[in-house]
Amino acid sequence: MSRHPGTDKRRFTVLVNPKIREGQRRQAALRKFIKDCERLYEKNRAHRQEDTGNE
């Protein structure tokens, strides 16, 4: 047991409020999705620039 109960707030939050953890998981998934979309956009943009340069 900890000598100072309540100082390990991260563990306390996870145990008491799983909704916060779920929200963090969703935000991380959303950030990953946005990053993947940006990467795909840049890839497609680069291909379009190559195509217009070859005409």
CSV table of N, CA and C in Angstrom, one decimal:
chain,number,residue,atom,x,y,z
A,1,MET,N,0.8,-1.2,0.0
A,1,MET,CA,0.0,0.0,0.0
A,1,MET,C,0.9,1.2,0.0
A,2,SER,N,0.4,2.3,-0.6
A,2,SER,CA,1.1,3.5,-0.6
A,2,SER,C,1.1,4.2,0.7
A,3,ARG,N,2.1,4.9,1.1
A,3,ARG,CA,2.2,5.6,2.3
A,3,ARG,C,1.3,6.9,2.2
A,4,HIS,N,1.1,7.4,1.0
A,4,HIS,CA,0.4,8.6,0.8
A,4,HIS,C,-0.8,8.3,-0.1
A,5,PRO,N,-1.9,7.8,0.4
A,5,PRO,CA,-3.0,7.5,-0.4
A,5,PRO,C,-3.6,8.8,-1.1
A,6,GLY,N,-3.9,8.5,-2.4
A,6,GLY,CA,-4.5,9.6,-3.2
A,6,GLY,C,-3.4,10.4,-4.0
A,7,THR,N,-2.2,10.0,-3.8
A,7,THR,CA,-1.1,10.7,-4.6
A,7,THR,C,-1.0,10.1,-6.0
A,8,ASP,N,-1.4,8.9,-6.2
A,8,ASP,CA,-1.3,8.2,-7.5
A,8,ASP,C,-2.6,8.5,-8.2
A,9,LYS,N,-2.7,9.7,-8.7
A,9,LYS,CA,-4.0,10.1,-9.3
A,9,LYS,C,-4.3,9.4,-10.6
A,10,ARG,N,-3.3,9.0,-11.3
A,10,ARG,CA,-3.6,8.3,-12.6
A,10,ARG,C,-4.3,7.0,-12.3
A,11,ARG,N,-3.8,6.3,-11.4
A,11,ARG,CA,-4.4,5.0,-11.1
A,11,ARG,C,-5.8,5.2,-10.5
A,12,PHE,N,-5.9,6.2,-9.7
A,12,PHE,CA,-7.2,6.5,-9.1
A,12,PHE,C,-8.2,6.8,-10.2
A,13,THR,N,-7.9,7.6,-11.1
A,13,THR,CA,-8.7,8.0,-12.2
A,13,THR,C,-9.2,6.8,-13.0
A,14,VAL,N,-8.3,5.9,-13.3
A,14,VAL,CA,-8.6,4.8,-14.2
A,14,VAL,C,-9.6,3.9,-13.4
A,15,LEU,N,-9.4,3.7,-12.1
A,15,LEU,CA,-10.2,2.8,-11.4
A,15,LEU,C,-11.6,3.4,-11.1
A,16,VAL,N,-11.7,4.7,-10.9
A,16,VAL,CA,-12.9,5.4,-10.5
A,16,VAL,C,-13.7,5.8,-11.8
A,17,ASN,N,-13.1,6.2,-12.8
A,17,ASN,CA,-13.8,6.8,-13.9
A,17,ASN,C,-13.4,6.1,-15.3
A,18,PRO,N,-14.0,5.0,-15.6
A,18,PRO,CA,-13.6,4.3,-16.9
A,18,PRO,C,-14.1,5.1,-18.1
A,19,LYS,N,-15.0,6.0,-17.9
A,19,LYS,CA,-15.5,6.8,-19.1
A,19,LYS,C,-14.4,7.7,-19.6
A,20,ILE,N,-13.5,8.2,-18.7
A,20,ILE,CA,-12.4,9.1,-19.1
A,20,ILE,C,-11.4,8.2,-19.9
A,21,ARG,N,-11.2,7.0,-19.5
A,21,ARG,CA,-10.3,6.1,-20.2
A,21,ARG,C,-10.8,5.8,-21.6
A,22,GLU,N,-12.1,5.6,-21.7
A,22,GLU,CA,-12.8,5.3,-23.0
A,22,GLU,C,-12.7,6.6,-23.9
A,23,GLY,N,-12.9,7.7,-23.3
A,23,GLY,CA,-12.7,9.0,-24.1
A,23,GLY,C,-11.3,9.2,-24.6
A,24,GLN,N,-10.3,8.9,-23.8
A,24,GLN,CA,-9.0,9.0,-24.2
A,24,GLN,C,-8.7,8.0,-25.3
A,25,ARG,N,-9.2,6.8,-25.2
A,25,ARG,CA,-9.0,5.8,-26.3
A,25,ARG,C,-9.7,6.3,-27.6
A,26,ARG,N,-10.8,6.8,-27.5
A,26,ARG,CA,-11.5,7.3,-28.7
A,26,ARG,C,-10.7,8.5,-29.3
A,27,GLN,N,-10.2,9.4,-28.5
A,27,GLN,CA,-9.5,10.5,-29.0
A,27,GLN,C,-8.2,10.0,-29.7
A,28,ALA,N,-7.5,9.0,-29.1
A,28,ALA,CA,-6.3,8.5,-29.8
A,28,ALA,C,-6.7,7.8,-31.1
A,29,ALA,N,-7.8,7.1,-31.2
A,29,ALA,CA,-8.2,6.5,-32.4
A,29,ALA,C,-8.5,7.6,-33.5
A,30,LEU,N,-9.2,8.7,-33.0
A,30,LEU,CA,-9.5,9.8,-33.9
A,30,LEU,C,-8.2,10.4,-34.4
A,31,ARG,N,-7.3,10.7,-33.6
A,31,ARG,CA,-6.0,11.3,-34.0
A,31,ARG,C,-5.3,10.4,-35.0
A,32,LYS,N,-5.3,9.1,-34.8
A,32,LYS,CA,-4.7,8.2,-35.7
A,32,LYS,C,-5.4,8.2,-37.1
A,33,PHE,N,-6.8,8.3,-37.1
A,33,PHE,CA,-7.5,8.3,-38.3
A,33,PHE,C,-7.2,9.6,-39.1
A,34,ILE,N,-7.1,10.7,-38.4
A,34,ILE,CA,-6.8,12.0,-39.0
A,34,ILE,C,-5.4,11.9,-39.6
A,35,LYS,N,-4.5,11.4,-38.9
A,35,LYS,CA,-3.1,11.3,-39.4
A,35,LYS,C,-3.1,10.4,-40.7
A,36,ASP,N,-3.8,9.3,-40.6
A,36,ASP,CA,-3.9,8.4,-41.8
A,36,ASP,C,-4.5,9.1,-43.0
A,37,CYS,N,-5.6,9.9,-42.8
A,37,CYS,CA,-6.2,10.7,-43.8
A,37,CYS,C,-5.3,11.7,-44.4
A,38,GLU,N,-4.5,12.4,-43.6
A,38,GLU,CA,-3.6,13.4,-44.1
A,38,GLU,C,-2.5,12.7,-44.9
A,39,ARG,N,-2.0,11.6,-44.5
A,39,ARG,CA,-1.0,10.9,-45.2
A,39,ARG,C,-1.5,10.4,-46.6
A,40,LEU,N,-2.8,9.9,-46.7
A,40,LEU,CA,-3.4,9.5,-47.9
A,40,LEU,C,-3.6,10.8,-48.8
A,41,TYR,N,-4.0,11.9,-48.3
A,41,TYR,CA,-4.2,13.1,-49.0
A,41,TYR,C,-2.9,13.5,-49.7
A,42,GLU,N,-1.8,13.5,-48.9
A,42,GLU,CA,-0.5,13.9,-49.4
A,42,GLU,C,0.0,13.0,-50.5
A,43,LYS,N,-0.3,11.7,-50.3
A,43,LYS,CA,0.1,10.7,-51.3
A,43,LYS,C,-0.6,10.9,-52.6
A,44,ASN,N,-1.9,11.1,-52.5
A,44,ASN,CA,-2.7,11.4,-53.7
A,44,ASN,C,-2.3,12.7,-54.4
A,45,ARG,N,-2.0,13.7,-53.6
A,45,ARG,CA,-1.6,15.0,-54.2
A,45,ARG,C,-0.3,14.9,-54.9
A,46,ALA,N,0.6,14.1,-54.4
A,46,ALA,CA,1.9,13.9,-55.1
A,46,ALA,C,1.7,13.2,-56.4
A,47,HIS,N,0.8,12.2,-56.4
A,47,HIS,CA,0.5,11.5,-57.7
A,47,HIS,C,-0.2,12.4,-58.7
A,48,ARG,N,-1.0,13.3,-58.3
A,48,ARG,CA,-1.7,14.2,-59.2
A,48,ARG,C,-0.6,15.2,-59.8
A,49,GLN,N,0.3,15.6,-59.0
A,49,GLN,CA,1.3,16.5,-59.5
A,49,GLN,C,2.2,15.8,-60.5
A,50,GLU,N,2.5,14.5,-60.3
A,50,GLU,CA,3.3,13.7,-61.2
A,50,GLU,C,2.5,13.6,-62.5
A,51,ASP,N,1.2,13.3,-62.4
A,51,ASP,CA,0.4,13.1,-63.6
A,51,ASP,C,0.3,14.4,-64.4
A,52,THR,N,0.1,15.5,-63.8
A,52,THR,CA,0.0,16.8,-64.6
A,52,THR,C,1.4,17.2,-65.1
A,53,GLY,N,2.5,16.7,-64.5
A,53,GLY,CA,3.8,17.0,-65.1
A,53,GLY,C,4.2,16.2,-66.3
A,54,ASN,N,3.5,15.1,-66.5
A,54,ASN,CA,3.8,14.2,-67.6
A,54,ASN,C,3.0,14.5,-68.8
A,55,GLU,N,2.0,15.4,-68.8
A,55,GLU,CA,1.2,15.6,-69.9
A,55,GLU,C,1.8,16.6,-70.9
